[in-house]
Coordinates of C-alpha atoms and ligand atoms in Angstrom, one line a residue:
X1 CA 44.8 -2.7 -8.1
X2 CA 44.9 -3.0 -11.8
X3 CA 46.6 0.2 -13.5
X4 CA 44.9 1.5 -16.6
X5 CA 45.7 -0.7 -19.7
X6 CA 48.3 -2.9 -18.6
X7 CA 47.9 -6.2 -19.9
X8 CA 51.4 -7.2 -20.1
X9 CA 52.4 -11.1 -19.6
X10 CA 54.5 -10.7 -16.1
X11 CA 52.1 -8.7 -14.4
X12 CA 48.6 -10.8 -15.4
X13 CA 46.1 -8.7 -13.9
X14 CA 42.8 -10.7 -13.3
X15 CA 40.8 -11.4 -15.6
X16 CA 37.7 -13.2 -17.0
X17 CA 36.6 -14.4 -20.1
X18 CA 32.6 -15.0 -21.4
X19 CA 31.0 -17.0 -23.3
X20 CA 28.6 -15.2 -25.9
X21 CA 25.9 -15.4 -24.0
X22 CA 27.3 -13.7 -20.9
X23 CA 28.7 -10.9 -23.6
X24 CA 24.9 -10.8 -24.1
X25 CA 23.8 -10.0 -21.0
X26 CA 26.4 -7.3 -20.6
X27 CA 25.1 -5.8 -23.9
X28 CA 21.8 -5.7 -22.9
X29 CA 23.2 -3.5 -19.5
X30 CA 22.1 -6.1 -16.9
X31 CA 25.9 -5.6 -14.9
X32 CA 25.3 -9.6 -13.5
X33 CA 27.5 -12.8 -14.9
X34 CA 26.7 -16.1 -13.9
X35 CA 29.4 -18.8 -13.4
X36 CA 28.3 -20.7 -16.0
X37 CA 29.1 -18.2 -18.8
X38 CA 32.3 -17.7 -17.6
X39 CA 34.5 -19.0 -19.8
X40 CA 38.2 -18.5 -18.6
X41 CA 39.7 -17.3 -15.3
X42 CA 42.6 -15.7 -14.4
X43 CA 44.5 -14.5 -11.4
X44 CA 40.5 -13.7 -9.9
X45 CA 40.4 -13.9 -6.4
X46 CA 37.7 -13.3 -4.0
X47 CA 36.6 -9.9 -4.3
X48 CA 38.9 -8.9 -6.9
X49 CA 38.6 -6.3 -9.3
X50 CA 38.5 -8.2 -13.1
X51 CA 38.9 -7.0 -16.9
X52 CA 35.9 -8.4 -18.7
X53 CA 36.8 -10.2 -21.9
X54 CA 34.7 -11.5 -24.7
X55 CA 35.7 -14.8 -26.2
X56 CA 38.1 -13.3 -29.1
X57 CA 40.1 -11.2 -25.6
X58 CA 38.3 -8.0 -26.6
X59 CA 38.2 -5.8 -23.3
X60 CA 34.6 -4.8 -22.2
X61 CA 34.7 -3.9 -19.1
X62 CA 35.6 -4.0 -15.5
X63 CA 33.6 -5.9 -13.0
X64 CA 34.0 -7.1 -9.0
X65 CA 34.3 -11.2 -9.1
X66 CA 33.1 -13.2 -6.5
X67 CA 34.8 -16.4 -6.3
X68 CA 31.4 -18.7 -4.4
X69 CA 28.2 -16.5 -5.7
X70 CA 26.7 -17.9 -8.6
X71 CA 26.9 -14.4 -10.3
X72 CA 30.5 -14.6 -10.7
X73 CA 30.3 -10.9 -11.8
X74 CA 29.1 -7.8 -11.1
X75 CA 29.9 -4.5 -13.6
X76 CA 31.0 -1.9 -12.4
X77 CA 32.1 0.1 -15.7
X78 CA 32.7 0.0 -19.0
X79 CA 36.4 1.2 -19.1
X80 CA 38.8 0.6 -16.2
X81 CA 39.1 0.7 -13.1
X82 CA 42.2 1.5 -11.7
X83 CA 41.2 2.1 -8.0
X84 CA 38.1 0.9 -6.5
X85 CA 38.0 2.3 -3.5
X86 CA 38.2 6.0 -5.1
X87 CA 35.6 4.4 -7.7
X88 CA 33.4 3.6 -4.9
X89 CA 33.4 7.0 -3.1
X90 CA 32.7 9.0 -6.8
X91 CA 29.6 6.8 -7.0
X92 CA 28.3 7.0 -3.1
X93 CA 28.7 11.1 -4.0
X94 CA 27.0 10.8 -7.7
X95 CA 24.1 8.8 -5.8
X96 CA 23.5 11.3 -3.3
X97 CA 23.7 14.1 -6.2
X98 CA 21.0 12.2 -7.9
X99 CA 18.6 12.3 -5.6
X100 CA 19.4 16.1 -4.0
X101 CA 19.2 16.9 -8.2
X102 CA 16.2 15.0 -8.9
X103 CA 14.6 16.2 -5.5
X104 CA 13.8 12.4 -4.9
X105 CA 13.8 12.5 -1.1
X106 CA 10.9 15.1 -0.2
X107 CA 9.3 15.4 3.5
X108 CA 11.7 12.5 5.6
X109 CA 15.0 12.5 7.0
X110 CA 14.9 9.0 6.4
X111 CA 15.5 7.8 2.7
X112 CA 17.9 4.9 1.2
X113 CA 21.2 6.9 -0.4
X114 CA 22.6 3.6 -2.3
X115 CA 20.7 0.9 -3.4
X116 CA 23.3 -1.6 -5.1
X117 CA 23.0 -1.9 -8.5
X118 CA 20.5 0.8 -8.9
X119 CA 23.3 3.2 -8.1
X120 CA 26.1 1.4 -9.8
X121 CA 27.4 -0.1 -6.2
X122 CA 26.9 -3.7 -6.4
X123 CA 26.7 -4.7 -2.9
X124 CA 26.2 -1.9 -1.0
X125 CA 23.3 -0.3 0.6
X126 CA 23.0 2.4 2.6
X127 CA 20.2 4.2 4.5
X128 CA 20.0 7.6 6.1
X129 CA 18.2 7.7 9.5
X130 CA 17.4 11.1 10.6
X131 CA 21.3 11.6 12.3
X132 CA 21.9 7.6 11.6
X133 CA 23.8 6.1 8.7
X134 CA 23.5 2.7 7.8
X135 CA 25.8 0.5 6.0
X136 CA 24.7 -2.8 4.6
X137 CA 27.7 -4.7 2.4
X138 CA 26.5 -7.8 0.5
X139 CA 29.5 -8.8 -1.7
X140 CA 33.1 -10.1 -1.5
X141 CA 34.5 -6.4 -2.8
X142 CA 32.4 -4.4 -1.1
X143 CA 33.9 -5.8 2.0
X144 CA 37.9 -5.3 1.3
X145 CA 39.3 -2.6 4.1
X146 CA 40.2 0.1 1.8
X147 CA 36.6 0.5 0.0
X148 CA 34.8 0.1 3.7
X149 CA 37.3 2.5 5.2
X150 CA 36.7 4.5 1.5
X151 CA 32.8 4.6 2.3
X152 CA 32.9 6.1 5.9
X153 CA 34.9 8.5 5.0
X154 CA 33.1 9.3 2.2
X155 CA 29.5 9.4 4.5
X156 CA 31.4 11.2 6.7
X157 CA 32.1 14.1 4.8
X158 CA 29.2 13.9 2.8
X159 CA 26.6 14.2 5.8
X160 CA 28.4 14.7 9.0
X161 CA 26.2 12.0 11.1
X162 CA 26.3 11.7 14.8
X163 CA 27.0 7.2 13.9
X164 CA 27.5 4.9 11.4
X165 CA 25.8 1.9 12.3
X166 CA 26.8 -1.4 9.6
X167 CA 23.6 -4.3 9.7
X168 CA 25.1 -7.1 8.9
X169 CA 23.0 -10.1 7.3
X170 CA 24.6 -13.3 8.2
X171 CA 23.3 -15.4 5.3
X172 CA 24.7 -13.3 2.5
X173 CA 28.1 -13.1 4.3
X174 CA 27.9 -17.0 4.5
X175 CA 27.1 -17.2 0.7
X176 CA 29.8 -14.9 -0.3
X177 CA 32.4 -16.8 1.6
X178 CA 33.1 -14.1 3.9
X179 CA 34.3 -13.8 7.7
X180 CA 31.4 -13.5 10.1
X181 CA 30.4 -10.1 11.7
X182 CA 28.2 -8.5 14.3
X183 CA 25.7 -5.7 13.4
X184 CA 27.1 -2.5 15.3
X185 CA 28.0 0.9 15.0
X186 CA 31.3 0.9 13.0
X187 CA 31.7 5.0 13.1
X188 CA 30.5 7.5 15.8
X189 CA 28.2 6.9 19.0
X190 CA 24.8 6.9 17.6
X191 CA 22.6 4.1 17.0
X192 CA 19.1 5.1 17.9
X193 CA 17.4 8.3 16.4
X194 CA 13.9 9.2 15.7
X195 CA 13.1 10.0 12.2
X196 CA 10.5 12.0 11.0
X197 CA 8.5 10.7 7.9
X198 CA 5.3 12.5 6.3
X199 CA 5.3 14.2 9.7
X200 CA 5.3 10.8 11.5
X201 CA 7.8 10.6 13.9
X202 CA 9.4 6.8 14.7
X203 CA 11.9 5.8 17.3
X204 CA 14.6 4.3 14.7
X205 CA 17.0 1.6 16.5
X206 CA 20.0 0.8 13.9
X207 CA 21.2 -2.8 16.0
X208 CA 17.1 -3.8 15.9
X209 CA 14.4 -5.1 13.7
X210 CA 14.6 -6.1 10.3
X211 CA 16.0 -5.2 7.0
X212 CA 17.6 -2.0 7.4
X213 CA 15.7 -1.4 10.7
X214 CA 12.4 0.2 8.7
X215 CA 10.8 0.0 5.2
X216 CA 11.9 3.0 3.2
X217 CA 10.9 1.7 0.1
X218 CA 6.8 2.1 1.5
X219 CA 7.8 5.7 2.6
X220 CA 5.8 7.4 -0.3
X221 CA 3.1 4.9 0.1
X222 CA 2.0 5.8 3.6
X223 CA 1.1 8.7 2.1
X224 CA -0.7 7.7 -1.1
X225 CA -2.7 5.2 1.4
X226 CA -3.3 7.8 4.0
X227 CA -5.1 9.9 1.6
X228 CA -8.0 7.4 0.3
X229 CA -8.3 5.4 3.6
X230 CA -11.5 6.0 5.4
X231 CA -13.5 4.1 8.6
X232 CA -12.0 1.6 10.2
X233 CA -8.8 0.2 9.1
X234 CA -6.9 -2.8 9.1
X235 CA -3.3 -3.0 8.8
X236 CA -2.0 -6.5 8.1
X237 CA 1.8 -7.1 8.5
X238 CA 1.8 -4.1 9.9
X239 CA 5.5 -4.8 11.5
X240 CA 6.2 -1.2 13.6
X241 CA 3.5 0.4 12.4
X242 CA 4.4 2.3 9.5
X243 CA 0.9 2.3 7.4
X244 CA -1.1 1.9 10.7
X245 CA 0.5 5.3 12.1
X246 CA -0.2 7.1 8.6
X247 CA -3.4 6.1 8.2
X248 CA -4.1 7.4 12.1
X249 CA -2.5 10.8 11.7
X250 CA -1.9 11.7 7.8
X251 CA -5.8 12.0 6.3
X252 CA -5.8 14.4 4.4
X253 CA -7.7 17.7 6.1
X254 CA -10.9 17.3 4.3
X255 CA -13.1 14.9 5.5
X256 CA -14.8 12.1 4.4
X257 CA -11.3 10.6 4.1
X258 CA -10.4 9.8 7.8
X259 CA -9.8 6.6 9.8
X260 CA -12.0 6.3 12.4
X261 CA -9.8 3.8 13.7
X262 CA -6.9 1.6 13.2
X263 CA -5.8 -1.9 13.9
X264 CA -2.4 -3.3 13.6
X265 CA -1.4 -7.3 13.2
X266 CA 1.8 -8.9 12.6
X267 CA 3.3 -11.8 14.1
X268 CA 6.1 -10.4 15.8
X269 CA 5.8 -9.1 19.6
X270 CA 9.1 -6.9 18.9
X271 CA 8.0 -5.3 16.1
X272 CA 4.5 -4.9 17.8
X273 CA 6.1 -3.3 21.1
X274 CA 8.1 -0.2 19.0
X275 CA 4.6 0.0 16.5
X276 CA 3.2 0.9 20.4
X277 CA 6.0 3.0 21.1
X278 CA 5.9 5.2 17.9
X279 CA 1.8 5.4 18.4
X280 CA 3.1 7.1 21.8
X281 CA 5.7 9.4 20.5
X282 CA 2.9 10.4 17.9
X283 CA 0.4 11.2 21.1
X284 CA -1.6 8.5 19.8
X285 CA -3.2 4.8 21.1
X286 CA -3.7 2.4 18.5
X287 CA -4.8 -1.2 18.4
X288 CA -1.7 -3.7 18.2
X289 CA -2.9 -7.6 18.0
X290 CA 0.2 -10.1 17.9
X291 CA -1.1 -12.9 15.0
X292 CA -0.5 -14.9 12.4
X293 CA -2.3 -12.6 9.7
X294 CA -3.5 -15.8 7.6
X295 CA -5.3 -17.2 10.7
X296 CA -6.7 -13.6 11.8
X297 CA -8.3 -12.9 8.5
X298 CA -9.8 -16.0 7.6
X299 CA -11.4 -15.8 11.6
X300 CA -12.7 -12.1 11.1
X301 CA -13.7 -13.4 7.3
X302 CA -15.8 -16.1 9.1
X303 CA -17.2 -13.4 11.6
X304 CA -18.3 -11.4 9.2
X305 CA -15.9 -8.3 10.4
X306 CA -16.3 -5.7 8.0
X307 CA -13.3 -2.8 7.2
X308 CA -13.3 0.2 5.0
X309 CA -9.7 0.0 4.3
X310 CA -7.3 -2.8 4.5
X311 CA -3.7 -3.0 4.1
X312 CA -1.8 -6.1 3.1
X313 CA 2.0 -5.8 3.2
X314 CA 3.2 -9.4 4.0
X315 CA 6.5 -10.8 3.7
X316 CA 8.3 -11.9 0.2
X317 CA 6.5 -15.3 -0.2
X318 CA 9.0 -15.9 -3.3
X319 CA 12.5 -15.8 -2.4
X320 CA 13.2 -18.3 -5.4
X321 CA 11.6 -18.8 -8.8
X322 CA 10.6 -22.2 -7.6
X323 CA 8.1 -21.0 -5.0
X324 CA 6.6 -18.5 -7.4
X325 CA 2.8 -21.0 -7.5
X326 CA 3.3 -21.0 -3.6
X327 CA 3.4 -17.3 -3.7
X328 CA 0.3 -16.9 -5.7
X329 CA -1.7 -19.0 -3.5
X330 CA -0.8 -17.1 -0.8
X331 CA -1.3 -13.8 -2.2
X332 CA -4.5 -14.8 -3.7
X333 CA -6.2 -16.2 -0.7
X334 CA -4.9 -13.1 1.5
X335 CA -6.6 -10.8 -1.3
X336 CA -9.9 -12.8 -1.4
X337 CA -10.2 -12.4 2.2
X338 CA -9.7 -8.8 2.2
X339 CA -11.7 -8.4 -0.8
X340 CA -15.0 -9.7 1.0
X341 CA -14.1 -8.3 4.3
X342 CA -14.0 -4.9 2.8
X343 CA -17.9 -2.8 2.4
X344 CA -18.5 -1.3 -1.0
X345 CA -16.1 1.8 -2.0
X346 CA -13.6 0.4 0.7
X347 CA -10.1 0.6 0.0
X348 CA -7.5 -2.0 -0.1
X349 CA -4.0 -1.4 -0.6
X350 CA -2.2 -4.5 -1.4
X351 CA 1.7 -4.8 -1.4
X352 CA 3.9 -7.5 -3.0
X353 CA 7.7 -7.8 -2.5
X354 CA 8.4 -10.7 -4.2
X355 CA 11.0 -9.8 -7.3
X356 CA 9.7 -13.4 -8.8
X357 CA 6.4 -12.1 -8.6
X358 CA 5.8 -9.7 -11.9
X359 CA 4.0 -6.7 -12.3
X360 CA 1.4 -8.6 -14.5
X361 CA 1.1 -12.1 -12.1
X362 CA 0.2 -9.6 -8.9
X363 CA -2.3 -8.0 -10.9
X364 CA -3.6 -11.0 -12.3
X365 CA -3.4 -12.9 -9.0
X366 CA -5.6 -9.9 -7.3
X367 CA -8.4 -9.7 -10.2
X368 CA -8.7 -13.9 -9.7
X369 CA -9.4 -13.0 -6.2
X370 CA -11.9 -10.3 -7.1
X371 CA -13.6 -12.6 -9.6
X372 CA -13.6 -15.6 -6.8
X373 CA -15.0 -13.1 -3.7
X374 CA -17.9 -11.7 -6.9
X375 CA -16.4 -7.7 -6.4
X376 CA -14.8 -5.3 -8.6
X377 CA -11.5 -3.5 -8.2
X378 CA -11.1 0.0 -9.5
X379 CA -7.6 0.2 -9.6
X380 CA -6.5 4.0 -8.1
X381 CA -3.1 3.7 -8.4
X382 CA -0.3 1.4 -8.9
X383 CA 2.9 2.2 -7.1
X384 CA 6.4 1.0 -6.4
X385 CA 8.9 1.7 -4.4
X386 CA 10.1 5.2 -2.9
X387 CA 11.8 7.5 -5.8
X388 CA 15.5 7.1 -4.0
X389 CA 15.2 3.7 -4.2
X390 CA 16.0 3.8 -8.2
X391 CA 14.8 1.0 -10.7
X392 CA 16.9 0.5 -13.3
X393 CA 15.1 -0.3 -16.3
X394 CA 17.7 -3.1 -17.6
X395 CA 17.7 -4.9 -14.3
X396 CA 14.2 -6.0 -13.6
X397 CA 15.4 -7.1 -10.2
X398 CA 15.7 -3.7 -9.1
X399 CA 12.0 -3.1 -9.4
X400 CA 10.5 -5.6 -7.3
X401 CA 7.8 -4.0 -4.6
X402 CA 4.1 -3.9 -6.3
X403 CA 1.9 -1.6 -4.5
X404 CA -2.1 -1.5 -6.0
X405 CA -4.4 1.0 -4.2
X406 CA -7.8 -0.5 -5.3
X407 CA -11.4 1.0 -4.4
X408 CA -14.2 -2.1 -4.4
X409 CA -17.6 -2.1 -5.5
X410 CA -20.1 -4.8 -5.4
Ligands
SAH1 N1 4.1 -2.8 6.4 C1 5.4 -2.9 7.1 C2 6.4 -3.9 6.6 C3 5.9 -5.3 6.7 S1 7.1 -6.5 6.5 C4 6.1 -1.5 7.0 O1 5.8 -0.8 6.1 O2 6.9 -1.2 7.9 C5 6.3 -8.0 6.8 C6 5.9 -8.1 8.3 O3 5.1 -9.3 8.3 C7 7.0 -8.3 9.3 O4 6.8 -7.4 10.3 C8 6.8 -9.7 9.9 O5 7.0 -9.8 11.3 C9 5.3 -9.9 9.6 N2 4.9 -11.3 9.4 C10 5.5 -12.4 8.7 N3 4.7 -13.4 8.7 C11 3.5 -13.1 9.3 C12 2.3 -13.7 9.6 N4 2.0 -15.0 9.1 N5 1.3 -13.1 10.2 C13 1.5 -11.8 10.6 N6 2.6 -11.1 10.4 C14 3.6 -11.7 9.8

């Protein structure tokens, strides 16, 4: 590990060097490099923990290198670093006392506790389920024993869980150049919990399902679409239920606002058979209906199926800038079919996940569908993620879930 200010010629600590436009970037307090604006290498190895350099070898920084992502990269402060895995555990503490200070994480025992670069932890993510504790590690110094053995002990002292449970995804592990693992519990005995959001209660299984296990970044917009759905409701993408579950047990008390019943679709049977599951621990029966949501619509559209509220909460249709006209089209034929589906003062709420996809092309891509289907959209509120998953203003990446609640009239 480097030692504070020690750039002497025997003892070459890594280092990298940028070109002015990578100096830029790091000006402008986005913490990412790309290769390309790397200049000059030295001693960097996989995961290792670099002094930044401008051009003329004026220090700026220190920041974890990867040696195959294309952000070579990642800040982690402006000074030194002289041990990462102490570093690491500061941060994991300051992130939990920013959102106990802030009091971010209100009615759930499930919230996210890191989110990357949001929380100055490049790489790391990790989510609190009820007694559960998940760990999610995306980058080549994340991964080094001593920060991983630094971060459990760090959780464990912090919350006292009954498990630690690391998900694993297998793609990134590939990109970074790193040693395949299995998902599993890496501290502890538990895996499975049940979690109480909103006063919903869902089974939570930390080796299942996808992303983390749930979407905690919706948490707080259960809620906001609990409160104007009405009628009958339609929950598209609706995975293991979280808005369908709200909308069935979280009206608000005074009528007119209530759901006088709710229908789930996605095209997963898994995610179907726990939505079930969680209706049941909730002492309620819902309708589940395993389909491709495109195809379901545009059959109920052609029926002439009419819903008060309708949720849309699909998948990122743009992983990549390139797919960003694919995206539209998808999102915009999904909205127009809602749009007309839906009887006058019905409520849609309508999601996007796509970072690629901005602020101003989801609203743009849902008024196009408006205009095409002869409505209009009074927009009620337009959301993002849950508070404790942080945007950082510098790093547009960090704010990438849209979420319009929209009332239509004729
Ligand atoms: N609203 C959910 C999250 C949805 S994630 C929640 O808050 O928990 C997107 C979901 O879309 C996943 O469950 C996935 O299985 C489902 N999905 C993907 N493609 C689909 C398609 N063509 N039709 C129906 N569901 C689909």
């Amino acid at each position: 590990m480097p030692k504070k200010h020690a750039p002497s010629a025997q003892h070459a600590e890594p280092s990298v060097k940028l070109s002015s436009r990578g100096v830029a970037r790091l000006q402008a307090r986005h913490p990412w490099v790309y290769r390309s604006d790397v200049i000059e290498e030295k001693e960097t190895s996989p995961g290792s923990v670099v002094r930044v350099l401008d051009q003329r070898g004026k220090f700026l920084g220190t920041a974890l290198y990867s040696s195959s992502s294309q952000i070579a990269i990642r800040m982690v402060s402006h000074g030194s670093v002289a041990d990462l895995p102490a570093l690491v555990a500061e941060r994991l503490r300051a992130a939990i006392a920013y959102r106990t200070q802030n009091n971010l994480v209100t009615n759930t025992d499930a919230y996210r506790i890191v989110f990357s670069e949001a929380d100055f932890l490049p790489g790391l993510i990790v989510d609190r389920y009820s007694d559960v504790v998940t760990v999610q590690i995306l980058t080549q110094a994340m991964d080094a024993a001593p920060v991983r053995a630094a971060i459990i002990e760090c959780l464990r002292e912090e919350l006292q869980p009954a498990g630690i449970v690391e998900r694993v995804d297998g793609r990134i592990r590939e990109l970074e150049h790193l040693p395949p693992r299995s998902s599993g519990p890496i501290w502890g005995d538990r895996s499975s919990t049940v979690i109480n959001m909103n006063g919903v209660r869902c089974h939570y299984d930390g080796l299942e399902g996808q992303k983390t296990g749930a979407f905690l970044d919706q948490r707080e917009n259960y809620a906001a679409a609990a409160q104007y759905a009405h009628g009958e409701a339609l929950d598209a993408f609706c995975y293991q239920g979280g808005f369908a579950l709200h909308l069935a047990l979280c009206s608000p008390p005074d009528p007119p606002a209530k759901c006088s019943s709710v229908t789930g679709v996605d095209s997963s049977r898994p995610a179907l058979e726990m939505a079930e599951k969680n209706a049941a621990l909730n002492g309620r029966e819902l309708e589940w209906i395993e389909a491709n949501a495109f195809d379901l619509l545009r059959e109920y559209s052609a029926a002439n199926r009419r819903y008060d509220t309708i949720i849309l909460d699909p998948p990122p249709f743009a992983k990549t800038k390139r797919d960003l006209e694919k995206a539209l089209a998808g999102y915009k034929e999904l909205n127009l079919r809602a749009i007309k589906m839906l009887r006058p003062g019905g409520i849609l709420v309508t999601c996007s996940c796509s970072f690629h996809v901005s602020a101003a092309d989801f609203l743009k891509v849902v008024a196009d569908a408006a205009q095409d289907a002869h409505k209009s959209l009074r927009l009620i509120e337009h959301r993002g993620a849950a508070k404790d998953h942080p945007v950082l203003l510098n790093v547009p990446e960090t704010r990438y879930l849209q979420c319009l609640i929209l009332c239509v009239s004729d």
